[in-house]
Short mmCIF file of N, CA, C and O in Angstrom, two decimals:
data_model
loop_
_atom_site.label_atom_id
_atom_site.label_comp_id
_atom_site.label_asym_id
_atom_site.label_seq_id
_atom_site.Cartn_x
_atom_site.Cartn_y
_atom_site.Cartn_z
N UNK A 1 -8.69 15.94 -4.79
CA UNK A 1 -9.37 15.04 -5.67
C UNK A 1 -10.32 14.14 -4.90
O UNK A 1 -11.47 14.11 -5.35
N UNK A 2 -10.01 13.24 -3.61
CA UNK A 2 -10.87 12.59 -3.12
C UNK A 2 -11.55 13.38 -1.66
O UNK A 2 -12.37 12.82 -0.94
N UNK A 3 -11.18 14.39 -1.48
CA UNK A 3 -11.28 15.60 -0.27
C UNK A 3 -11.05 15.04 0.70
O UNK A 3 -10.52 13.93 0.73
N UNK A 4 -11.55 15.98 2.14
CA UNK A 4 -10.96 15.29 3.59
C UNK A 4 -11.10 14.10 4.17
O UNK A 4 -10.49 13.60 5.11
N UNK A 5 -12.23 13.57 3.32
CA UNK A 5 -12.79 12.17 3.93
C UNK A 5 -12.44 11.03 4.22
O UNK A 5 -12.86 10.06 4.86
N UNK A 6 -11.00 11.52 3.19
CA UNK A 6 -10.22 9.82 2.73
C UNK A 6 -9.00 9.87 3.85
O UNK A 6 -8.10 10.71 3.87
N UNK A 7 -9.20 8.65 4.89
CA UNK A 7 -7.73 8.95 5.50
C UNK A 7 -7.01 8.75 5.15
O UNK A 7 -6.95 8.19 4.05
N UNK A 8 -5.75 9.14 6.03
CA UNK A 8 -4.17 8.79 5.14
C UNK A 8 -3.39 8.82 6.15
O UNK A 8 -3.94 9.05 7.23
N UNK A 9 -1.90 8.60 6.15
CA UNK A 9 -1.27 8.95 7.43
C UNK A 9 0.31 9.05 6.77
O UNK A 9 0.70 8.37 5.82
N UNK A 10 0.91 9.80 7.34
CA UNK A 10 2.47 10.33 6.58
C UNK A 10 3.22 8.89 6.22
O UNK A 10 2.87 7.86 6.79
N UNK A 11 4.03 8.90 5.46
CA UNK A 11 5.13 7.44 5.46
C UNK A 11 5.99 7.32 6.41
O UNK A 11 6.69 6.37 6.75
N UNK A 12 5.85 8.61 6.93
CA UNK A 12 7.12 8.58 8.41
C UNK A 12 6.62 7.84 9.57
O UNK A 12 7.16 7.09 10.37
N UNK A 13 5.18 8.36 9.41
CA UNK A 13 4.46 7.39 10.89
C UNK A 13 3.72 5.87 10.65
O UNK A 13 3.10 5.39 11.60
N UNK A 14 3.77 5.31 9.71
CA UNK A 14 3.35 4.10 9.34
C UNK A 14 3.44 3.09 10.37
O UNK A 14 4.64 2.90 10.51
N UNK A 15 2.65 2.18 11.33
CA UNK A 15 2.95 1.88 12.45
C UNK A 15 3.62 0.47 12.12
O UNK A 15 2.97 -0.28 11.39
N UNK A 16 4.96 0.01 12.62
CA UNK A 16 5.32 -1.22 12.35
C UNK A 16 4.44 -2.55 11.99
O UNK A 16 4.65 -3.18 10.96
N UNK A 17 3.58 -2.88 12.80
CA UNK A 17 2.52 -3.93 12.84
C UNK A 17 1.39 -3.56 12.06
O UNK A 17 0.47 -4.37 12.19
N UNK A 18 1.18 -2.71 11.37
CA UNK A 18 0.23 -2.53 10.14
C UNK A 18 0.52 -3.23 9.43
O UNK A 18 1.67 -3.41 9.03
N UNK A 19 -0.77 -3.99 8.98
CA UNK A 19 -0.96 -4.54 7.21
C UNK A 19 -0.54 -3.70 5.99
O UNK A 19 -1.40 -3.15 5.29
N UNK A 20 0.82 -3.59 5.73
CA UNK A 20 0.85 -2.71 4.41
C UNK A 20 0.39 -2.82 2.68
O UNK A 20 1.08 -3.39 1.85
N UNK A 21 -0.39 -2.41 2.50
CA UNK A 21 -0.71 -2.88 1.12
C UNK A 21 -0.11 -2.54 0.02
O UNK A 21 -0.29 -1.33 -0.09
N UNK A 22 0.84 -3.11 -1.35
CA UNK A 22 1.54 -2.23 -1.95
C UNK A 22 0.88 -2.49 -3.08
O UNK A 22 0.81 -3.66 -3.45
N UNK A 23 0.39 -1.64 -3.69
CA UNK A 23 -0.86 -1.42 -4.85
C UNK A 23 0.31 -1.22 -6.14
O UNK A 23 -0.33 -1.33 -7.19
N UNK A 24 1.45 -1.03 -6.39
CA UNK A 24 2.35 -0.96 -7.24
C UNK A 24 2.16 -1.87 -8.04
O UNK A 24 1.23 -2.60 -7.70
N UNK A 25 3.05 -2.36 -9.73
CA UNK A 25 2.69 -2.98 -10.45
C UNK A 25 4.03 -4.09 -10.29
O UNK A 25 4.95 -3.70 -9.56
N UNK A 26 4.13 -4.96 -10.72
CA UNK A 26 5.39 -5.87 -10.96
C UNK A 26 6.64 -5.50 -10.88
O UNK A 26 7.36 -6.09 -10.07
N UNK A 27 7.18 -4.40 -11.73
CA UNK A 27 8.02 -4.17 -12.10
C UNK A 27 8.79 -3.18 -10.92
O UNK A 27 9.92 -3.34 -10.46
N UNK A 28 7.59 -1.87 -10.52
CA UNK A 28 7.72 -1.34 -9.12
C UNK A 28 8.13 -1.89 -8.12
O UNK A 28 8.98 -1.46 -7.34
N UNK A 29 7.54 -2.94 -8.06
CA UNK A 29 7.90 -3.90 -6.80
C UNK A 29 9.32 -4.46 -6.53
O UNK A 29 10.20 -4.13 -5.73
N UNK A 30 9.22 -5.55 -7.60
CA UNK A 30 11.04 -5.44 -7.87
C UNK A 30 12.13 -4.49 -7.79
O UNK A 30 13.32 -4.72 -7.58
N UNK A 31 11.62 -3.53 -7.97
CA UNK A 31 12.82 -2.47 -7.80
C UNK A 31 13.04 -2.35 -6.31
O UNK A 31 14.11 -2.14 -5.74
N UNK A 32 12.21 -2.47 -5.93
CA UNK A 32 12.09 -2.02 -4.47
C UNK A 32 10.64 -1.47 -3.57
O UNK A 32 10.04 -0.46 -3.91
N UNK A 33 10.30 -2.16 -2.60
CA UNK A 33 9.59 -2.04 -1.79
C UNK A 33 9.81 -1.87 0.39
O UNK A 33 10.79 -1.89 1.14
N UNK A 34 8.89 -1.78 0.52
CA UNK A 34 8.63 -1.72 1.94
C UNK A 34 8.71 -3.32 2.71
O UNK A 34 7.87 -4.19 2.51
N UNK A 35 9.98 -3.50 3.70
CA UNK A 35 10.23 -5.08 3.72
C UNK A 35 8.95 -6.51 4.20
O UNK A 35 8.83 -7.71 3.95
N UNK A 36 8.09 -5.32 5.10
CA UNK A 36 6.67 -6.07 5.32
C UNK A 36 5.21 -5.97 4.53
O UNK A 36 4.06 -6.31 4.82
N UNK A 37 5.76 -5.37 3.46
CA UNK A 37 4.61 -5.29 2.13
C UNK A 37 4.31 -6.33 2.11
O UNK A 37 5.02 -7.30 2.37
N UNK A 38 2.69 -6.32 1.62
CA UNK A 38 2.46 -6.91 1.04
C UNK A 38 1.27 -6.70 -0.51
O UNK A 38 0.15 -6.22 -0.69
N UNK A 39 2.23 -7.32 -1.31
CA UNK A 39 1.92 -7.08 -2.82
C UNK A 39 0.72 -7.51 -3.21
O UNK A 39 0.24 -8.64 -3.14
N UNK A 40 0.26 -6.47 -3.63
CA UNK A 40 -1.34 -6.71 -5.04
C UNK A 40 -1.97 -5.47 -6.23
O UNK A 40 -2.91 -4.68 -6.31
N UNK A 41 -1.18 -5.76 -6.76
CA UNK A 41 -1.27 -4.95 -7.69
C UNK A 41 -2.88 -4.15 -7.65
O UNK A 41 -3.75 -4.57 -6.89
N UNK A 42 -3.10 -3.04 -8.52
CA UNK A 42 -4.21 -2.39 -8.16
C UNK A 42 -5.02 -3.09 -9.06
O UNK A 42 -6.21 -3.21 -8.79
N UNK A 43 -4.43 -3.70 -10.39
CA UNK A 43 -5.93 -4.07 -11.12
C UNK A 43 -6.49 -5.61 -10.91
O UNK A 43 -7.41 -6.32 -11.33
N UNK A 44 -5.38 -5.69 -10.03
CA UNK A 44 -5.49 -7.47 -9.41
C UNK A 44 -6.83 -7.11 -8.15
O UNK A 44 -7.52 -8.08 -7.85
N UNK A 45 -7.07 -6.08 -7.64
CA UNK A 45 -8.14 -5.86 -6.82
C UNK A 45 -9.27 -6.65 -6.60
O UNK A 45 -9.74 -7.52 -5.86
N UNK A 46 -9.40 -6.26 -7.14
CA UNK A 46 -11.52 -6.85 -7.30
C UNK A 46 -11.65 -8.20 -7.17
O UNK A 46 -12.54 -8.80 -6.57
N UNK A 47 -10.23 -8.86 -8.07
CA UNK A 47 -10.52 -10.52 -7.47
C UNK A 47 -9.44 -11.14 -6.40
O UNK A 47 -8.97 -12.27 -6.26
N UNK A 48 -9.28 -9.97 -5.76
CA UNK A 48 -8.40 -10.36 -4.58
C UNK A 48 -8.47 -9.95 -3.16
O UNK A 48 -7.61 -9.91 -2.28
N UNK A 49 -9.52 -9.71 -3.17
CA UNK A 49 -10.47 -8.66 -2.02
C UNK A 49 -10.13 -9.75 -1.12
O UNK A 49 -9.24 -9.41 -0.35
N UNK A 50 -10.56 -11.04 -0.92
CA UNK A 50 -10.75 -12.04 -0.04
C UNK A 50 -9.18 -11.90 1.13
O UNK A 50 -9.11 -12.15 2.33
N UNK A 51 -8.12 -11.43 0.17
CA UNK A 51 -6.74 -11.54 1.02
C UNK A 51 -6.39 -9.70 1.52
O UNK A 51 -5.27 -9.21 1.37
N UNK A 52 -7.24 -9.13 1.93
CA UNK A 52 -6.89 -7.78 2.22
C UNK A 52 -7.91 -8.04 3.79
O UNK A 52 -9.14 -8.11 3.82
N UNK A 53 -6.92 -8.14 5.07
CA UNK A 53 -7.65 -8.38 6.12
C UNK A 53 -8.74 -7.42 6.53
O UNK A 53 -8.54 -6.29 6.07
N UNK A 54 -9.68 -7.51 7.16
CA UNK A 54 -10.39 -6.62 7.46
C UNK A 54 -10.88 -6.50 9.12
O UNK A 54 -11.92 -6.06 9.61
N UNK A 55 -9.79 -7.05 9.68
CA UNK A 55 -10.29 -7.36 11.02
C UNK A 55 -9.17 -6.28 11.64
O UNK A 55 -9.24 -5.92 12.81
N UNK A 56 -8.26 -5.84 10.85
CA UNK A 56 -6.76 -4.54 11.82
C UNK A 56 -6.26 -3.88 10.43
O UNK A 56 -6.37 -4.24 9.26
N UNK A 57 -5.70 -2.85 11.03
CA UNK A 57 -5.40 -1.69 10.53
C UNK A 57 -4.74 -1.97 9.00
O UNK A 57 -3.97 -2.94 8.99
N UNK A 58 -4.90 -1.38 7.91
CA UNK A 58 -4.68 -1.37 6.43
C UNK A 58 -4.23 0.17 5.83
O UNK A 58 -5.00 1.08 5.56
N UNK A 59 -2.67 0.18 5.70
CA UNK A 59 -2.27 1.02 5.10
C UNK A 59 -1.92 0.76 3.52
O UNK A 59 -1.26 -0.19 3.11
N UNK A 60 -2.44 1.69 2.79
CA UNK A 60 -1.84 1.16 1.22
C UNK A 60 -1.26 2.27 0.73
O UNK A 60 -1.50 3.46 0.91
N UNK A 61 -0.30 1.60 -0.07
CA UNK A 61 0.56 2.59 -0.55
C UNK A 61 0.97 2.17 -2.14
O UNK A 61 0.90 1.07 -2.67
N UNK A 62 1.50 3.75 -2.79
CA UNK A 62 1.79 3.14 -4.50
C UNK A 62 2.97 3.86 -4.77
O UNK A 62 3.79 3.69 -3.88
N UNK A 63 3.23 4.37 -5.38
CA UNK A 63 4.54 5.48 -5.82
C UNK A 63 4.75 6.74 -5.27
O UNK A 63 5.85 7.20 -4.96
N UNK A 64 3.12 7.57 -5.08
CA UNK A 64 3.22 8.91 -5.02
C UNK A 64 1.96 8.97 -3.88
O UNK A 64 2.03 9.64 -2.85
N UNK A 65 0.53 7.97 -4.37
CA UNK A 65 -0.35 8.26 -3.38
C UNK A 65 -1.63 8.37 -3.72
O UNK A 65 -2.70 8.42 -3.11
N UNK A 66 -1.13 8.41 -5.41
CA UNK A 66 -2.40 8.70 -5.68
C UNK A 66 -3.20 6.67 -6.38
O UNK A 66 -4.38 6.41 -6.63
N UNK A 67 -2.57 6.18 -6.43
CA UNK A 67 -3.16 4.90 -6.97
C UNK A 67 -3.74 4.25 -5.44
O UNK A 67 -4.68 3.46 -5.30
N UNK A 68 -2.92 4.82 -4.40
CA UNK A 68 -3.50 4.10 -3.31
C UNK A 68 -4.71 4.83 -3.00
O UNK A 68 -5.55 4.22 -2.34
N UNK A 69 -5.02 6.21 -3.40
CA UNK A 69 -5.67 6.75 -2.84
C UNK A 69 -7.32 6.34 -3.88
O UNK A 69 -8.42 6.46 -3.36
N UNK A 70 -7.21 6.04 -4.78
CA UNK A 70 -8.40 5.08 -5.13
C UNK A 70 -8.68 3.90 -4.71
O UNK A 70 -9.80 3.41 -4.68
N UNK A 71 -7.50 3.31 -4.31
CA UNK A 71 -7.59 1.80 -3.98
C UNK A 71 -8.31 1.68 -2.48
O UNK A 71 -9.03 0.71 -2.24
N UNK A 72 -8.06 2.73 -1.49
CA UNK A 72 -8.58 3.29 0.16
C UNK A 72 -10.29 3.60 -0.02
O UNK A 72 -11.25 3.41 0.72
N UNK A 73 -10.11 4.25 -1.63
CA UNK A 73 -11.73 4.89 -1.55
C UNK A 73 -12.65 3.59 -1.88
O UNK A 73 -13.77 3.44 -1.39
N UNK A 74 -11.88 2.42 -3.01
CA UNK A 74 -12.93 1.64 -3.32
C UNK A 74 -12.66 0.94 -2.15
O UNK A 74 -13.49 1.57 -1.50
N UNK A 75 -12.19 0.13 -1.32
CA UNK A 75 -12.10 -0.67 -0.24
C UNK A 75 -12.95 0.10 0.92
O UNK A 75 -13.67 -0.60 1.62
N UNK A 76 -12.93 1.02 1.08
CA UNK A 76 -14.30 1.89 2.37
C UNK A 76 -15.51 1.67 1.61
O UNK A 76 -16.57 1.62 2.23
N UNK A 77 -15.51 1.52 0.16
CA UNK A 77 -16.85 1.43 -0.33
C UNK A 77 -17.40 -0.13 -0.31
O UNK A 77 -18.44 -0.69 -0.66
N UNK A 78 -16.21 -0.50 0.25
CA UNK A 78 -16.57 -2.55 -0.17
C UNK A 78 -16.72 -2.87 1.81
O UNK A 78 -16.61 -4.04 2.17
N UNK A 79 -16.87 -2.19 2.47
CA UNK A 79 -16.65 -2.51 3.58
C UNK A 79 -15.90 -2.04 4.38
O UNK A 79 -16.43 -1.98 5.49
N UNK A 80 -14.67 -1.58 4.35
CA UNK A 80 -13.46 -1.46 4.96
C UNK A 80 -13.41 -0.50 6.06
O UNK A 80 -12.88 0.55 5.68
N UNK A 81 -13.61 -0.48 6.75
CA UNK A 81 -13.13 0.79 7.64
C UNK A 81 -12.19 0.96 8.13
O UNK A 81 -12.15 2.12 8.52
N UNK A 82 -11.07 0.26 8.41
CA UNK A 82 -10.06 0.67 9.23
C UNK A 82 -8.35 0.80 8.24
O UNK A 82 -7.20 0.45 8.48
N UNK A 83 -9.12 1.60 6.94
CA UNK A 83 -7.86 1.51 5.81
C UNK A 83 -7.18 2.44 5.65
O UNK A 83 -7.68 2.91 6.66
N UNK A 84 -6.34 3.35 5.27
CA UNK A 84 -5.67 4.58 5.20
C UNK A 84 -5.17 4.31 3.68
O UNK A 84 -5.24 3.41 2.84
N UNK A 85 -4.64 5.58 3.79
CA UNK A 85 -3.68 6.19 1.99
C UNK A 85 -1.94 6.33 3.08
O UNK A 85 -1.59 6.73 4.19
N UNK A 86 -1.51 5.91 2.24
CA UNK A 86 -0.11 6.93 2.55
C UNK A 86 0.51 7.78 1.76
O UNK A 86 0.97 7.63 0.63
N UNK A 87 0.47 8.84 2.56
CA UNK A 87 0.46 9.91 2.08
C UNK A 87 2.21 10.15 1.29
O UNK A 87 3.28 9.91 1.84
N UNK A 88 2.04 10.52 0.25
CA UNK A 88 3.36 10.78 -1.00
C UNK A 88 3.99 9.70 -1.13
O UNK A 88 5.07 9.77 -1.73
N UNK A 89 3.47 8.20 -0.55
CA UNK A 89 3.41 6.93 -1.67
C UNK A 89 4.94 6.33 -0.38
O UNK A 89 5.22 6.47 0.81
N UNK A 90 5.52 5.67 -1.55
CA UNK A 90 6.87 4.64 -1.63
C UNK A 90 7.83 5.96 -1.58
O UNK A 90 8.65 5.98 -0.67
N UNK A 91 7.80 6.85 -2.30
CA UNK A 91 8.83 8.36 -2.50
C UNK A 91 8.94 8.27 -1.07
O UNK A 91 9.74 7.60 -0.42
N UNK A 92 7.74 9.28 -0.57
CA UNK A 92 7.92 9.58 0.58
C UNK A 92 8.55 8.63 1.57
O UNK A 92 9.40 9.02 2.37
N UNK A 93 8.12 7.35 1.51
CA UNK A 93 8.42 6.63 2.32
C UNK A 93 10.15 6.20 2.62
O UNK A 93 10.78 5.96 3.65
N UNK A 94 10.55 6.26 1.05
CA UNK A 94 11.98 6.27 1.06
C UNK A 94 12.70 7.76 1.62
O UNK A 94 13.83 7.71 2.10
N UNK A 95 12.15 8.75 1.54
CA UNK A 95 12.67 9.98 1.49
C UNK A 95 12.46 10.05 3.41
O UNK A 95 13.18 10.83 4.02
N UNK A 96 11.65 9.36 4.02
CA UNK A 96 11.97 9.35 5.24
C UNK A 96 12.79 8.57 5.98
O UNK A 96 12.97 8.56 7.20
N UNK A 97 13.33 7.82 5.03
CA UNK A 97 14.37 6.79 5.97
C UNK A 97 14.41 5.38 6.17
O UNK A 97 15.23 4.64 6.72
N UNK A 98 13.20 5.15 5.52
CA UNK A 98 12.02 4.11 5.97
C UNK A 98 12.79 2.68 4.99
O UNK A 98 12.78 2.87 3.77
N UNK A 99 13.10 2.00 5.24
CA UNK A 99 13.57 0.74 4.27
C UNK A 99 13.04 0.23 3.18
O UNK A 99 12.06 -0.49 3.38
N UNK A 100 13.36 0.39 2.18
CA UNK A 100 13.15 -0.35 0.61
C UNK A 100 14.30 -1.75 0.48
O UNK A 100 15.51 -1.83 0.73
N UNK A 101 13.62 -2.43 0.15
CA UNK A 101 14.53 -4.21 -0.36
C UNK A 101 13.82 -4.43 -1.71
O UNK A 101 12.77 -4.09 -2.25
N UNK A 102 14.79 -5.07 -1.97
CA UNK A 102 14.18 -6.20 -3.09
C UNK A 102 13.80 -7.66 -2.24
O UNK A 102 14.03 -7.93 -1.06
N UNK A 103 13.26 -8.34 -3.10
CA UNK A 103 12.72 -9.53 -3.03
C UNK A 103 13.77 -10.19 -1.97
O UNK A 103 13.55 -10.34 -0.77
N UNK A 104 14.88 -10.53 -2.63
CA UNK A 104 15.83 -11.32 -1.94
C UNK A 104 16.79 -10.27 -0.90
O UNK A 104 17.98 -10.25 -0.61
N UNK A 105 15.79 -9.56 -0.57
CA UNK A 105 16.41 -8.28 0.45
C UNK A 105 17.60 -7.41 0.56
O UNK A 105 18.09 -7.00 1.61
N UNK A 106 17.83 -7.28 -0.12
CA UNK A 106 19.05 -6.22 -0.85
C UNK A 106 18.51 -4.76 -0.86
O UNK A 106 17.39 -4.32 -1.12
N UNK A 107 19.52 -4.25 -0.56
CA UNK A 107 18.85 -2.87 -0.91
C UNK A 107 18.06 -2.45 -1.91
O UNK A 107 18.45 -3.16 -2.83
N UNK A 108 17.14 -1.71 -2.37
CA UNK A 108 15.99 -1.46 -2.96
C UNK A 108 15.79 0.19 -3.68
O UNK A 108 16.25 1.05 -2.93
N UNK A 109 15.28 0.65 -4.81
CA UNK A 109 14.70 1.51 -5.34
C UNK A 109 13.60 1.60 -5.32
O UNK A 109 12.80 0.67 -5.24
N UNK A 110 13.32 3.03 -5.41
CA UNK A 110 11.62 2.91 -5.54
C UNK A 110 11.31 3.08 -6.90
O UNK A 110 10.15 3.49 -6.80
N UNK A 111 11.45 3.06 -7.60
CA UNK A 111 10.89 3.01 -9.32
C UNK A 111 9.42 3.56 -9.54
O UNK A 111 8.93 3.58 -10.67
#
């Protein structure tokens, strides 16, 4: 859908000290997320550009891959270069091992 152009990088290799972006909606989130996320919904975008750093590395991620993977294409189009997709979302990310919490850090779902 967005072809080779768009990077991405597995949920297994996500580098600790990356900016993670979690493009998920409210309710997603709560269930469970990635413990150094950080939350903005996808249609919260456009007026929230100002808090998505642009000076180090930006991974975003959504359920499956594909909400991030618009959210990677419009942010390279606003400037961004140094952003990625992750590839098969929060799933993947849980399905590798990778830690989900809730808010008050408890173990976590991905919803």
């Amino acid at each position: 859908m967005f072809g080779a152009s768009l990077p991405s990088v597995p949920a297994s290799a996500v580098p600790d000290d990356v900016y993670l972006l979690d493009v998920r909606e409210d309710d997603e989130w709560a269930a469970g997320h990635a413990p150094a996320a950080h939350h903005l919904p996808m249609t919260e975008l456009p007026a929230r550009l100002a808090e998505i750093p642009q000076d180090r590395d930006v991974a975003v991620i959504c359920r499956s891959g594909g909400r991030s993977a618009q959210v990677v294409g419009y942010l390279m189009r606003n400037g961004w270069d140094q952003v990625r997709n992750v590839d098969g979302g929060m799933g993947d990310w849980a399905a590798a091992g990778r830690p989900v919490v809730t808010d008050d850090g408890q173990p976590g779902r991905v919803a």
